[in-house]
Amino acid sequence: MSARLTIALDAMGGDHAPEMVVAGADMARLRCPEIDYLFFGDEQRIRPLLANLPDLERISTIHHTPDAISNDAKPAVALRSGRTSSMRLAIDAVAQGKAACVVSAGNTGALMAMAKFVLKTLPGIDRPAIASFFPTMRGESVMLDLGANIECDSRNLVEFAVMGSVFAKTVLGLMEPTVGLLNIGAEEIKGHESIKQAAAQLRITPLPGKFHGFIEGNDIPAGVVDVIVTDGFTGNVALKTAEGTAKLYAELLRRTFSSSILAKIGYLLARNAFTKLRKRMDPRRYNGAMFLGLQGVCVKSHGGTDADGFANAVCVAVDMVTRGFNETIKVEVARINSAIAAASAIVDSSSPDSPLPDPKAAAV
């Protein structure tokens, strides 16, 4: 029998909590039967919901707290005043070893601030990043950062590339994921200084994948690379633009196929194809933004999602734990830092005119 995995849930996070959280947990239980739950929130609201789901109730424990973080709470305020909130107590459970991971559909900024404060960053990681799946012509890719870090230097971008590569290997199962830096052009002369420096470093860094180089916005849906690396400002704009474009096309299709009798007949003939397309582009399928770089697994579900979307976020958290994502991150970061340090030592001991050694060679 496989070991049980305990998941901490912020039962009060999200637009439709706690009903959506409880229903989503029950759906995830069917997909991942090895999990147990710790629900943090208002017991008077959670208990009746569990009573209607006896199979879920048997594997669940409620930790009562009347406090919850509002959707409009500022991260700094939430961090100071939310110590007894459902979100904070769920994160504390991971830090205390009572749960293997935490999932919340609550305030993103507050969740990141609390998770970083409580769980801390992994050794060798300066800043955590928000990552998520992105549908492409070739399947699925990973994009980070999606809003945790508005401004990033070259070191941050290199760390994101490492974490994204490990995520693509452990969760998506890619043997050698390709990594691209999102830029305003593919040419080496384009972009600001930090992204140029990051590219130069990635070309000589022994990634757990392969560095492709610069990519542009239209390369994202084409699936040119498996991992898209950018700063949080650009990544968030790209994500929201893609979401808005998807909604636009869905609405235009709806209007087109309802514009006339012939159009409606055409829709009936193509209904099966459109059903497949709708399932492929369903945002619930890609629900679950991962906070990479923390000493604990933390997954952010979309605040407006339904039970199906929340269940997907729970299953993403389960995958990250069972496949040893954080352990792999530690190993890869230590390996890369060791290779860079060895290369630097060779440079320091050589003559000023000696060429810069390749860290990949130093790592062998």
Tab-separated table of N, CA and C in Angstrom, residues 208-363:
chain	number	residue	atom	x	y	z
A	208	PRO	N	19.283	21.428	-16.210
A	208	PRO	CA	18.639	20.113	-16.339
A	208	PRO	C	17.718	20.098	-17.554
A	209	GLY	N	18.207	20.649	-18.641
A	209	GLY	CA	17.452	20.788	-19.883
A	209	GLY	C	18.365	21.427	-20.909
A	210	LYS	N	17.777	22.064	-21.922
A	210	LYS	CA	18.559	22.684	-22.998
A	210	LYS	C	18.096	24.110	-23.207
A	211	PHE	N	19.038	25.043	-23.201
A	211	PHE	CA	18.704	26.449	-23.411
A	211	PHE	C	18.539	26.726	-24.892
A	212	HIS	N	17.363	27.221	-25.258
A	212	HIS	CA	17.035	27.503	-26.667
A	212	HIS	C	17.499	28.879	-27.096
A	213	GLY	N	17.413	29.857	-26.189
A	213	GLY	CA	17.737	31.239	-26.523
A	213	GLY	C	16.523	32.128	-26.306
A	214	PHE	N	16.479	33.246	-27.006
A	214	PHE	CA	15.357	34.175	-26.877
A	214	PHE	C	14.156	33.673	-27.683
A	215	ILE	N	12.960	33.941	-27.149
A	215	ILE	CA	11.729	33.688	-27.890
A	215	ILE	C	10.866	34.941	-27.814
A	216	GLU	N	9.904	35.039	-28.736
A	216	GLU	CA	8.968	36.159	-28.751
A	216	GLU	C	7.584	35.679	-28.316
A	217	GLY	N	6.684	36.634	-28.130
A	217	GLY	CA	5.360	36.299	-27.638
A	217	GLY	C	4.619	35.294	-28.493
A	218	ASN	N	4.754	35.392	-29.827
A	218	ASN	CA	4.039	34.457	-30.702
A	218	ASN	C	4.633	33.052	-30.675
A	219	ASP	N	5.813	32.898	-30.081
A	219	ASP	CA	6.408	31.572	-29.940
A	219	ASP	C	5.786	30.783	-28.785
A	220	ILE	N	5.110	31.480	-27.859
A	220	ILE	CA	4.542	30.803	-26.692
A	220	ILE	C	3.456	29.816	-27.093
A	221	PRO	N	2.379	30.257	-27.783
A	221	PRO	CA	1.349	29.285	-28.170
A	221	PRO	C	1.819	28.286	-29.219
A	222	ALA	N	2.866	28.628	-29.962
A	222	ALA	CA	3.396	27.706	-30.964
A	222	ALA	C	4.127	26.538	-30.318
A	223	GLY	N	4.494	26.686	-29.043
A	223	GLY	CA	5.189	25.607	-28.346
A	223	GLY	C	6.634	25.464	-28.769
A	224	VAL	N	7.276	26.588	-29.093
A	224	VAL	CA	8.678	26.544	-29.535
A	224	VAL	C	9.575	25.987	-28.438
A	225	VAL	N	9.280	26.311	-27.171
A	225	VAL	CA	10.048	25.787	-26.044
A	225	VAL	C	9.092	25.194	-25.014
A	226	ASP	N	9.646	24.407	-24.109
A	226	ASP	CA	8.853	23.777	-23.049
A	226	ASP	C	8.743	24.660	-21.811
A	227	VAL	N	9.737	25.526	-21.603
A	227	VAL	CA	9.771	26.388	-20.418
A	227	VAL	C	9.986	27.824	-20.871
A	228	ILE	N	9.048	28.710	-20.531
A	228	ILE	CA	9.160	30.128	-20.863
A	228	ILE	C	9.547	30.889	-19.610
A	229	VAL	N	10.664	31.604	-19.658
A	229	VAL	CA	11.188	32.323	-18.498
A	229	VAL	C	11.083	33.822	-18.738
A	230	THR	N	10.534	34.543	-17.754
A	230	THR	CA	10.424	35.988	-17.858
A	230	THR	C	10.226	36.575	-16.472
A	231	ASP	N	10.220	37.906	-16.379
A	231	ASP	CA	9.947	38.553	-15.100
A	231	ASP	C	8.445	38.528	-14.837
A	232	GLY	N	8.059	38.782	-13.573
A	232	GLY	CA	6.668	38.679	-13.178
A	232	GLY	C	5.756	39.669	-13.862
A	233	PHE	N	6.253	40.850	-14.183
A	233	PHE	CA	5.426	41.859	-14.855
A	233	PHE	C	5.050	41.392	-16.251
A	234	THR	N	6.057	41.016	-17.026
A	234	THR	CA	5.814	40.574	-18.397
A	234	THR	C	5.003	39.286	-18.429
A	235	GLY	N	5.340	38.357	-17.541
A	235	GLY	CA	4.635	37.081	-17.504
A	235	GLY	C	3.171	37.226	-17.177
A	236	ASN	N	2.848	38.109	-16.238
A	236	ASN	CA	1.454	38.311	-15.862
A	236	ASN	C	0.668	38.951	-17.002
A	237	VAL	N	1.284	39.925	-17.682
A	237	VAL	CA	0.628	40.562	-18.829
A	237	VAL	C	0.392	39.536	-19.942
A	238	ALA	N	1.395	38.689	-20.208
A	238	ALA	CA	1.249	37.676	-21.256
A	238	ALA	C	0.138	36.693	-20.914
A	239	LEU	N	0.084	36.278	-19.650
A	239	LEU	CA	-0.946	35.327	-19.229
A	239	LEU	C	-2.344	35.916	-19.363
A	240	LYS	N	-2.533	37.138	-18.849
A	240	LYS	CA	-3.851	37.758	-18.900
A	240	LYS	C	-4.268	38.062	-20.349
A	241	THR	N	-3.301	38.415	-21.189
A	241	THR	CA	-3.608	38.648	-22.597
A	241	THR	C	-4.087	37.365	-23.270
A	242	ALA	N	-3.420	36.267	-22.966
A	242	ALA	CA	-3.808	34.979	-23.539
A	242	ALA	C	-5.203	34.570	-23.065
A	243	GLU	N	-5.474	34.764	-21.768
A	243	GLU	CA	-6.791	34.425	-21.230
A	243	GLU	C	-7.883	35.267	-21.883
A	244	GLY	N	-7.605	36.565	-22.046
A	244	GLY	CA	-8.574	37.446	-22.678
A	244	GLY	C	-8.806	37.101	-24.137
A	245	THR	N	-7.738	36.725	-24.837
A	245	THR	CA	-7.872	36.353	-26.247
A	245	THR	C	-8.702	35.089	-26.400
A	246	ALA	N	-8.496	34.125	-25.493
A	246	ALA	CA	-9.271	32.887	-25.535
A	246	ALA	C	-10.761	33.171	-25.331
A	247	LYS	N	-11.077	34.064	-24.390
A	247	LYS	CA	-12.481	34.428	-24.155
A	247	LYS	C	-13.071	35.169	-25.354
A	248	LEU	N	-12.243	36.011	-25.980
A	248	LEU	CA	-12.700	36.745	-27.160
A	248	LEU	C	-13.091	35.783	-28.276
A	249	TYR	N	-12.220	34.818	-28.573
A	249	TYR	CA	-12.509	33.883	-29.660
A	249	TYR	C	-13.713	33.003	-29.335
A	250	ALA	N	-13.860	32.642	-28.074
A	250	ALA	CA	-15.016	31.838	-27.681
A	250	ALA	C	-16.312	32.614	-27.910
A	251	GLU	N	-16.302	33.897	-27.560
A	251	GLU	CA	-17.484	34.717	-27.747
A	251	GLU	C	-17.763	34.964	-29.230
A	252	LEU	N	-16.705	35.207	-30.004
A	252	LEU	CA	-16.890	35.422	-31.444
A	252	LEU	C	-17.450	34.175	-32.127
A	253	LEU	N	-16.975	33.008	-31.700
A	253	LEU	CA	-17.501	31.760	-32.262
A	253	LEU	C	-18.979	31.590	-31.906
A	254	ARG	N	-19.320	31.915	-30.654
A	254	ARG	CA	-20.708	31.786	-30.216
A	254	ARG	C	-21.616	32.692	-31.053
A	255	ARG	N	-21.172	33.936	-31.265
A	255	ARG	CA	-21.972	34.880	-32.058
A	255	ARG	C	-22.079	34.435	-33.514
A	256	THR	N	-20.984	33.922	-34.045
A	256	THR	CA	-20.972	33.507	-35.446
A	256	THR	C	-21.939	32.357	-35.687
A	257	PHE	N	-21.903	31.362	-34.815
A	257	PHE	CA	-22.742	30.186	-35.034
A	257	PHE	C	-24.192	30.384	-34.623
A	258	SER	N	-24.518	31.533	-34.063
A	258	SER	CA	-25.914	31.837	-33.739
A	258	SER	C	-26.472	32.948	-34.629
A	259	SER	N	-25.712	33.312	-35.655
A	259	SER	CA	-26.090	34.455	-36.493
A	259	SER	C	-27.146	34.128	-37.541
A	260	SER	N	-27.294	32.856	-37.891
A	260	SER	CA	-28.272	32.490	-38.922
A	260	SER	C	-28.621	31.017	-38.784
A	261	ILE	N	-29.652	30.604	-39.521
A	261	ILE	CA	-30.058	29.203	-39.511
A	261	ILE	C	-28.952	28.312	-40.059
A	262	LEU	N	-28.343	28.740	-41.174
A	262	LEU	CA	-27.268	27.951	-41.774
A	262	LEU	C	-26.079	27.818	-40.819
A	263	ALA	N	-25.771	28.924	-40.090
A	263	ALA	CA	-24.662	28.883	-39.137
A	263	ALA	C	-24.952	27.898	-38.008
A	264	LYS	N	-26.218	27.875	-37.553
A	264	LYS	CA	-26.592	26.944	-36.492
A	264	LYS	C	-26.507	25.499	-36.974
A	265	ILE	N	-26.885	25.269	-38.211
A	265	ILE	CA	-26.755	23.922	-38.780
A	265	ILE	C	-25.278	23.524	-38.866
A	266	GLY	N	-24.448	24.502	-39.281
A	266	GLY	CA	-23.012	24.244	-39.352
A	266	GLY	C	-22.439	23.874	-37.995
A	267	TYR	N	-22.931	24.547	-36.948
A	267	TYR	CA	-22.457	24.223	-35.594
A	267	TYR	C	-22.849	22.801	-35.215
A	268	LEU	N	-24.092	22.401	-35.542
A	268	LEU	CA	-24.544	21.055	-35.203
A	268	LEU	C	-23.674	20.004	-35.883
A	269	LEU	N	-23.271	20.278	-37.114
A	269	LEU	CA	-22.422	19.334	-37.837
A	269	LEU	C	-21.018	19.249	-37.231
A	270	ALA	N	-20.555	20.362	-36.676
A	270	ALA	CA	-19.184	20.410	-36.128
A	270	ALA	C	-19.160	20.353	-34.605
A	271	ARG	N	-20.289	19.993	-33.984
A	271	ARG	CA	-20.388	20.072	-32.529
A	271	ARG	C	-19.354	19.200	-31.810
A	272	ASN	N	-19.134	17.993	-32.302
A	272	ASN	CA	-18.172	17.106	-31.640
A	272	ASN	C	-16.768	17.696	-31.657
A	273	ALA	N	-16.400	18.308	-32.776
A	273	ALA	CA	-15.082	18.925	-32.889
A	273	ALA	C	-14.947	20.088	-31.921
A	274	PHE	N	-16.012	20.901	-31.803
A	274	PHE	CA	-15.952	22.035	-30.886
A	274	PHE	C	-15.950	21.588	-29.428
A	275	THR	N	-16.587	20.469	-29.142
A	275	THR	CA	-16.552	19.932	-27.780
A	275	THR	C	-15.135	19.537	-27.401
A	276	LYS	N	-14.420	18.902	-28.326
A	276	LYS	CA	-13.027	18.535	-28.078
A	276	LYS	C	-12.161	19.779	-27.877
A	277	LEU	N	-12.413	20.809	-28.689
A	277	LEU	CA	-11.651	22.047	-28.565
A	277	LEU	C	-11.911	22.710	-27.217
A	278	ARG	N	-13.174	22.727	-26.802
A	278	ARG	CA	-13.522	23.355	-25.532
A	278	ARG	C	-12.844	22.637	-24.362
A	279	LYS	N	-12.794	21.323	-24.421
A	279	LYS	CA	-12.123	20.570	-23.365
A	279	LYS	C	-10.620	20.846	-23.364
A	280	ARG	N	-10.057	20.957	-24.565
A	280	ARG	CA	-8.606	21.205	-24.674
A	280	ARG	C	-8.230	22.563	-24.106
A	281	MET	N	-9.107	23.572	-24.279
A	281	MET	CA	-8.813	24.923	-23.846
A	281	MET	C	-9.472	25.282	-22.515
A	282	ASP	N	-10.117	24.328	-21.864
A	282	ASP	CA	-10.803	24.590	-20.597
A	282	ASP	C	-9.803	25.097	-19.561
A	283	PRO	N	-9.977	26.330	-19.039
A	283	PRO	CA	-9.019	26.873	-18.083
A	283	PRO	C	-8.924	26.063	-16.804
A	284	ARG	N	-9.955	25.305	-16.461
A	284	ARG	CA	-9.895	24.463	-15.263
A	284	ARG	C	-8.828	23.392	-15.398
A	285	ARG	N	-8.555	22.978	-16.620
A	285	ARG	CA	-7.545	21.955	-16.862
A	285	ARG	C	-6.152	22.453	-16.486
A	286	TYR	N	-5.938	23.763	-16.588
A	286	TYR	CA	-4.626	24.336	-16.303
A	286	TYR	C	-4.626	25.100	-14.977
A	287	ASN	N	-5.660	24.877	-14.161
A	287	ASN	CA	-5.761	25.573	-12.888
A	287	ASN	C	-4.705	25.048	-11.910
A	288	GLY	N	-4.102	25.947	-11.184
A	288	GLY	CA	-3.075	25.579	-10.218
A	288	GLY	C	-1.751	26.222	-10.552
A	289	ALA	N	-1.494	27.370	-9.944
A	289	ALA	CA	-0.200	28.037	-10.124
A	289	ALA	C	0.718	27.595	-8.990
A	290	MET	N	1.912	27.170	-9.342
A	290	MET	CA	2.845	26.646	-8.360
A	290	MET	C	3.803	27.730	-7.877
A	291	PHE	N	4.034	27.793	-6.585
A	291	PHE	CA	5.036	28.701	-6.027
A	291	PHE	C	6.350	27.926	-5.939
A	292	LEU	N	7.210	28.117	-6.915
A	292	LEU	CA	8.462	27.370	-6.991
A	292	LEU	C	9.563	28.081	-6.218
A	293	GLY	N	10.407	27.295	-5.559
A	293	GLY	CA	11.553	27.851	-4.842
A	293	GLY	C	11.367	27.936	-3.344
A	294	LEU	N	10.254	27.440	-2.817
A	294	LEU	CA	10.005	27.464	-1.373
A	294	LEU	C	10.355	26.125	-0.748
A	295	GLN	N	10.626	26.131	0.552
A	295	GLN	CA	10.911	24.889	1.270
A	295	GLN	C	9.586	24.249	1.706
A	296	GLY	N	8.787	23.937	0.740
A	296	GLY	CA	7.475	23.353	0.954
A	296	GLY	C	6.647	23.580	-0.295
A	297	VAL	N	5.753	22.673	-0.593
A	297	VAL	CA	4.935	22.773	-1.800
A	297	VAL	C	3.694	23.602	-1.516
A	298	CYS	N	3.506	24.659	-2.316
A	298	CYS	CA	2.371	25.565	-2.167
A	298	CYS	C	1.771	25.809	-3.547
A	299	VAL	N	0.479	25.515	-3.697
A	299	VAL	CA	-0.194	25.665	-4.987
A	299	VAL	C	-1.354	26.639	-4.838
A	300	LYS	N	-1.429	27.590	-5.763
A	300	LYS	CA	-2.478	28.597	-5.764
A	300	LYS	C	-3.514	28.254	-6.832
A	301	SER	N	-4.743	27.988	-6.387
A	301	SER	CA	-5.842	27.763	-7.315
A	301	SER	C	-6.465	29.104	-7.690
A	302	HIS	N	-7.035	29.199	-8.883
A	302	HIS	CA	-7.701	30.427	-9.305
A	302	HIS	C	-8.872	30.715	-8.375
A	303	GLY	N	-9.004	31.959	-7.942
A	303	GLY	CA	-10.035	32.329	-6.984
A	303	GLY	C	-11.448	32.105	-7.469
A	304	GLY	N	-11.674	32.210	-8.771
A	304	GLY	CA	-13.014	32.069	-9.308
A	304	GLY	C	-13.312	30.694	-9.873
A	305	THR	N	-12.451	29.711	-9.609
A	305	THR	CA	-12.635	28.387	-10.190
A	305	THR	C	-13.790	27.648	-9.539
A	306	ASP	N	-14.150	26.507	-10.142
A	306	ASP	CA	-15.176	25.652	-9.560
A	306	ASP	C	-14.505	24.423	-8.948
A	307	ALA	N	-15.311	23.446	-8.535
A	307	ALA	CA	-14.778	22.264	-7.855
A	307	ALA	C	-13.816	21.485	-8.748
A	308	ASP	N	-14.133	21.383	-10.029
A	308	ASP	CA	-13.275	20.646	-10.954
A	308	ASP	C	-11.898	21.297	-11.057
A	309	GLY	N	-11.885	22.630	-11.177
A	309	GLY	CA	-10.612	23.338	-11.252
A	309	GLY	C	-9.812	23.201	-9.971
A	310	PHE	N	-10.480	23.286	-8.812
A	310	PHE	CA	-9.769	23.156	-7.541
A	310	PHE	C	-9.194	21.749	-7.391
A	311	ALA	N	-9.934	20.748	-7.849
A	311	ALA	CA	-9.431	19.375	-7.797
A	311	ALA	C	-8.154	19.233	-8.616
A	312	ASN	N	-8.100	19.897	-9.768
A	312	ASN	CA	-6.880	19.867	-10.584
A	312	ASN	C	-5.707	20.478	-9.839
A	313	ALA	N	-5.953	21.572	-9.113
A	313	ALA	CA	-4.883	22.203	-8.339
A	313	ALA	C	-4.376	21.274	-7.245
A	314	VAL	N	-5.281	20.563	-6.598
A	314	VAL	CA	-4.882	19.603	-5.567
A	314	VAL	C	-4.016	18.504	-6.171
A	315	CYS	N	-4.398	18.007	-7.334
A	315	CYS	CA	-3.635	16.935	-7.977
A	315	CYS	C	-2.256	17.410	-8.431
A	316	VAL	N	-2.137	18.684	-8.815
A	316	VAL	CA	-0.821	19.240	-9.153
A	316	VAL	C	0.077	19.218	-7.914
A	317	ALA	N	-0.472	19.605	-6.771
A	317	ALA	CA	0.293	19.586	-5.516
A	317	ALA	C	0.735	18.167	-5.183
A	318	VAL	N	-0.160	17.206	-5.364
A	318	VAL	CA	0.180	15.802	-5.105
A	318	VAL	C	1.327	15.354	-6.002
A	319	ASP	N	1.257	15.708	-7.283
A	319	ASP	CA	2.322	15.340	-8.225
A	319	ASP	C	3.669	15.922	-7.795
A	320	MET	N	3.682	17.175	-7.369
A	320	MET	CA	4.937	17.812	-6.981
A	320	MET	C	5.556	17.127	-5.774
A	321	VAL	N	4.727	16.690	-4.836
A	321	VAL	CA	5.243	16.017	-3.638
A	321	VAL	C	5.714	14.612	-3.971
A	322	THR	N	4.869	13.840	-4.632
A	322	THR	CA	5.192	12.435	-4.876
A	322	THR	C	6.364	12.262	-5.839
A	323	ARG	N	6.584	13.237	-6.697
A	323	ARG	CA	7.691	13.129	-7.647
A	323	ARG	C	8.958	13.846	-7.171
A	324	GLY	N	8.938	14.312	-5.924
A	324	GLY	CA	10.147	14.870	-5.319
A	324	GLY	C	10.652	16.133	-5.966
A	325	PHE	N	9.735	17.054	-6.295
A	325	PHE	CA	10.134	18.270	-6.989
A	325	PHE	C	11.160	19.072	-6.198
A	326	ASN	N	10.876	19.383	-4.927
A	326	ASN	CA	11.780	20.221	-4.138
A	326	ASN	C	13.135	19.561	-3.921
A	327	GLU	N	13.145	18.255	-3.722
A	327	GLU	CA	14.414	17.551	-3.542
A	327	GLU	C	15.271	17.660	-4.807
A	328	THR	N	14.630	17.555	-5.967
A	328	THR	CA	15.361	17.674	-7.231
A	328	THR	C	15.887	19.091	-7.431
A	329	ILE	N	15.101	20.090	-7.038
A	329	ILE	CA	15.540	21.480	-7.129
A	329	ILE	C	16.819	21.678	-6.316
A	330	LYS	N	16.844	21.176	-5.097
A	330	LYS	CA	18.021	21.329	-4.236
A	330	LYS	C	19.258	20.733	-4.895
A	331	VAL	N	19.109	19.532	-5.455
A	331	VAL	CA	20.238	18.848	-6.084
A	331	VAL	C	20.738	19.625	-7.298
A	332	GLU	N	19.811	20.083	-8.140
A	332	GLU	CA	20.202	20.773	-9.366
A	332	GLU	C	20.847	22.124	-9.084
A	333	VAL	N	20.282	22.884	-8.137
A	333	VAL	CA	20.863	24.190	-7.797
A	333	VAL	C	22.253	24.018	-7.215
A	334	ALA	N	22.433	23.028	-6.330
A	334	ALA	CA	23.743	22.772	-5.740
A	334	ALA	C	24.749	22.356	-6.815
A	335	ARG	N	24.301	21.534	-7.762
A	335	ARG	CA	25.186	21.074	-8.833
A	335	ARG	C	25.626	22.239	-9.716
A	336	ILE	N	24.689	23.107	-10.066
A	336	ILE	CA	25.005	24.239	-10.940
A	336	ILE	C	25.912	25.237	-10.225
A	337	ASN	N	25.597	25.537	-8.969
A	337	ASN	CA	26.440	26.468	-8.207
A	337	ASN	C	27.852	25.928	-8.033
A	338	SER	N	27.962	24.615	-7.842
A	338	SER	CA	29.282	23.997	-7.715
A	338	SER	C	30.065	24.100	-9.017
A	339	ALA	N	29.369	23.893	-10.133
A	339	ALA	CA	30.035	23.986	-11.432
A	339	ALA	C	30.506	25.405	-11.705
A	340	ILE	N	29.661	26.391	-11.367
A	340	ILE	CA	30.038	27.787	-11.585
A	340	ILE	C	31.199	28.186	-10.688
A	341	ALA	N	31.172	27.720	-9.430
A	341	ALA	CA	32.261	28.016	-8.492
A	341	ALA	C	33.568	27.398	-8.969
A	342	ALA	N	33.496	26.157	-9.488
A	342	ALA	CA	34.702	25.491	-9.989
A	342	ALA	C	35.268	26.239	-11.184
A	343	ALA	N	34.372	26.709	-12.064
A	343	ALA	CA	34.817	27.466	-13.236
A	343	ALA	C	35.471	28.776	-12.817
A	344	SER	N	34.893	29.434	-11.811
A	344	SER	CA	35.449	30.695	-11.329
A	344	SER	C	36.826	30.491	-10.708
A	345	ALA	N	36.999	29.356	-10.004
A	345	ALA	CA	38.291	29.060	-9.391
A	345	ALA	C	39.374	28.853	-10.436
A	346	ILE	N	38.981	28.208	-11.551
A	346	ILE	CA	39.942	27.991	-12.636
A	346	ILE	C	40.351	29.320	-13.251
A	347	VAL	N	39.360	30.222	-13.422
A	347	VAL	CA	39.643	31.543	-13.979
A	347	VAL	C	40.593	32.311	-13.072
A	348	ASP	N	40.339	32.272	-11.761
A	348	ASP	CA	41.164	33.002	-10.814
A	348	ASP	C	42.604	32.505	-10.790
A	349	SER	N	42.790	31.204	-11.043
A	349	SER	CA	44.138	30.635	-10.980
A	349	SER	C	44.872	30.698	-12.312
A	350	SER	N	44.164	31.122	-13.358
A	350	SER	CA	44.778	31.183	-14.683
A	350	SER	C	45.270	32.590	-14.970
A	351	SER	N	45.937	32.750	-16.093
A	351	SER	CA	46.441	34.054	-16.481
A	351	SER	C	45.301	34.938	-16.943
A	352	PRO	N	45.480	36.262	-16.926
A	352	PRO	CA	44.421	37.185	-17.357
A	352	PRO	C	43.975	36.969	-18.787
A	353	ASP	N	44.852	36.425	-19.615
A	353	ASP	CA	44.507	36.241	-21.020
A	353	ASP	C	43.841	34.908	-21.311
A	354	SER	N	43.676	34.071	-20.264
A	354	SER	CA	43.080	32.753	-20.482
A	354	SER	C	41.608	32.877	-20.814
A	355	PRO	N	41.119	32.045	-21.713
A	355	PRO	CA	39.686	32.100	-22.052
A	355	PRO	C	38.829	31.610	-20.897
A	356	LEU	N	37.585	32.065	-20.853
A	356	LEU	CA	36.655	31.664	-19.814
A	356	LEU	C	36.307	30.188	-19.970
A	357	PRO	N	36.540	29.350	-18.926
A	357	PRO	CA	36.227	27.931	-19.040
A	357	PRO	C	34.726	27.682	-19.031
A	358	ASP	N	34.375	26.546	-19.567
A	358	ASP	CA	32.967	26.147	-19.633
A	358	ASP	C	32.586	25.436	-18.352
A	359	PRO	N	31.587	25.938	-17.576
A	359	PRO	CA	31.169	25.266	-16.363
A	359	PRO	C	30.719	23.829	-16.591
A	360	LYS	N	30.217	23.528	-17.806
A	360	LYS	CA	29.814	22.158	-18.093
A	360	LYS	C	31.023	21.230	-18.031
A	361	ALA	N	32.161	21.730	-18.509
A	361	ALA	CA	33.371	20.923	-18.472
A	361	ALA	C	33.858	20.780	-17.048
A	362	ALA	N	33.714	21.839	-16.256
A	362	ALA	CA	34.151	21.782	-14.861
A	362	ALA	C	33.301	20.834	-14.043
A	363	ALA	N	32.058	20.625	-14.497
A	363	ALA	CA	31.141	19.776	-13.729
A	363	ALA	C	31.364	18.307	-13.999
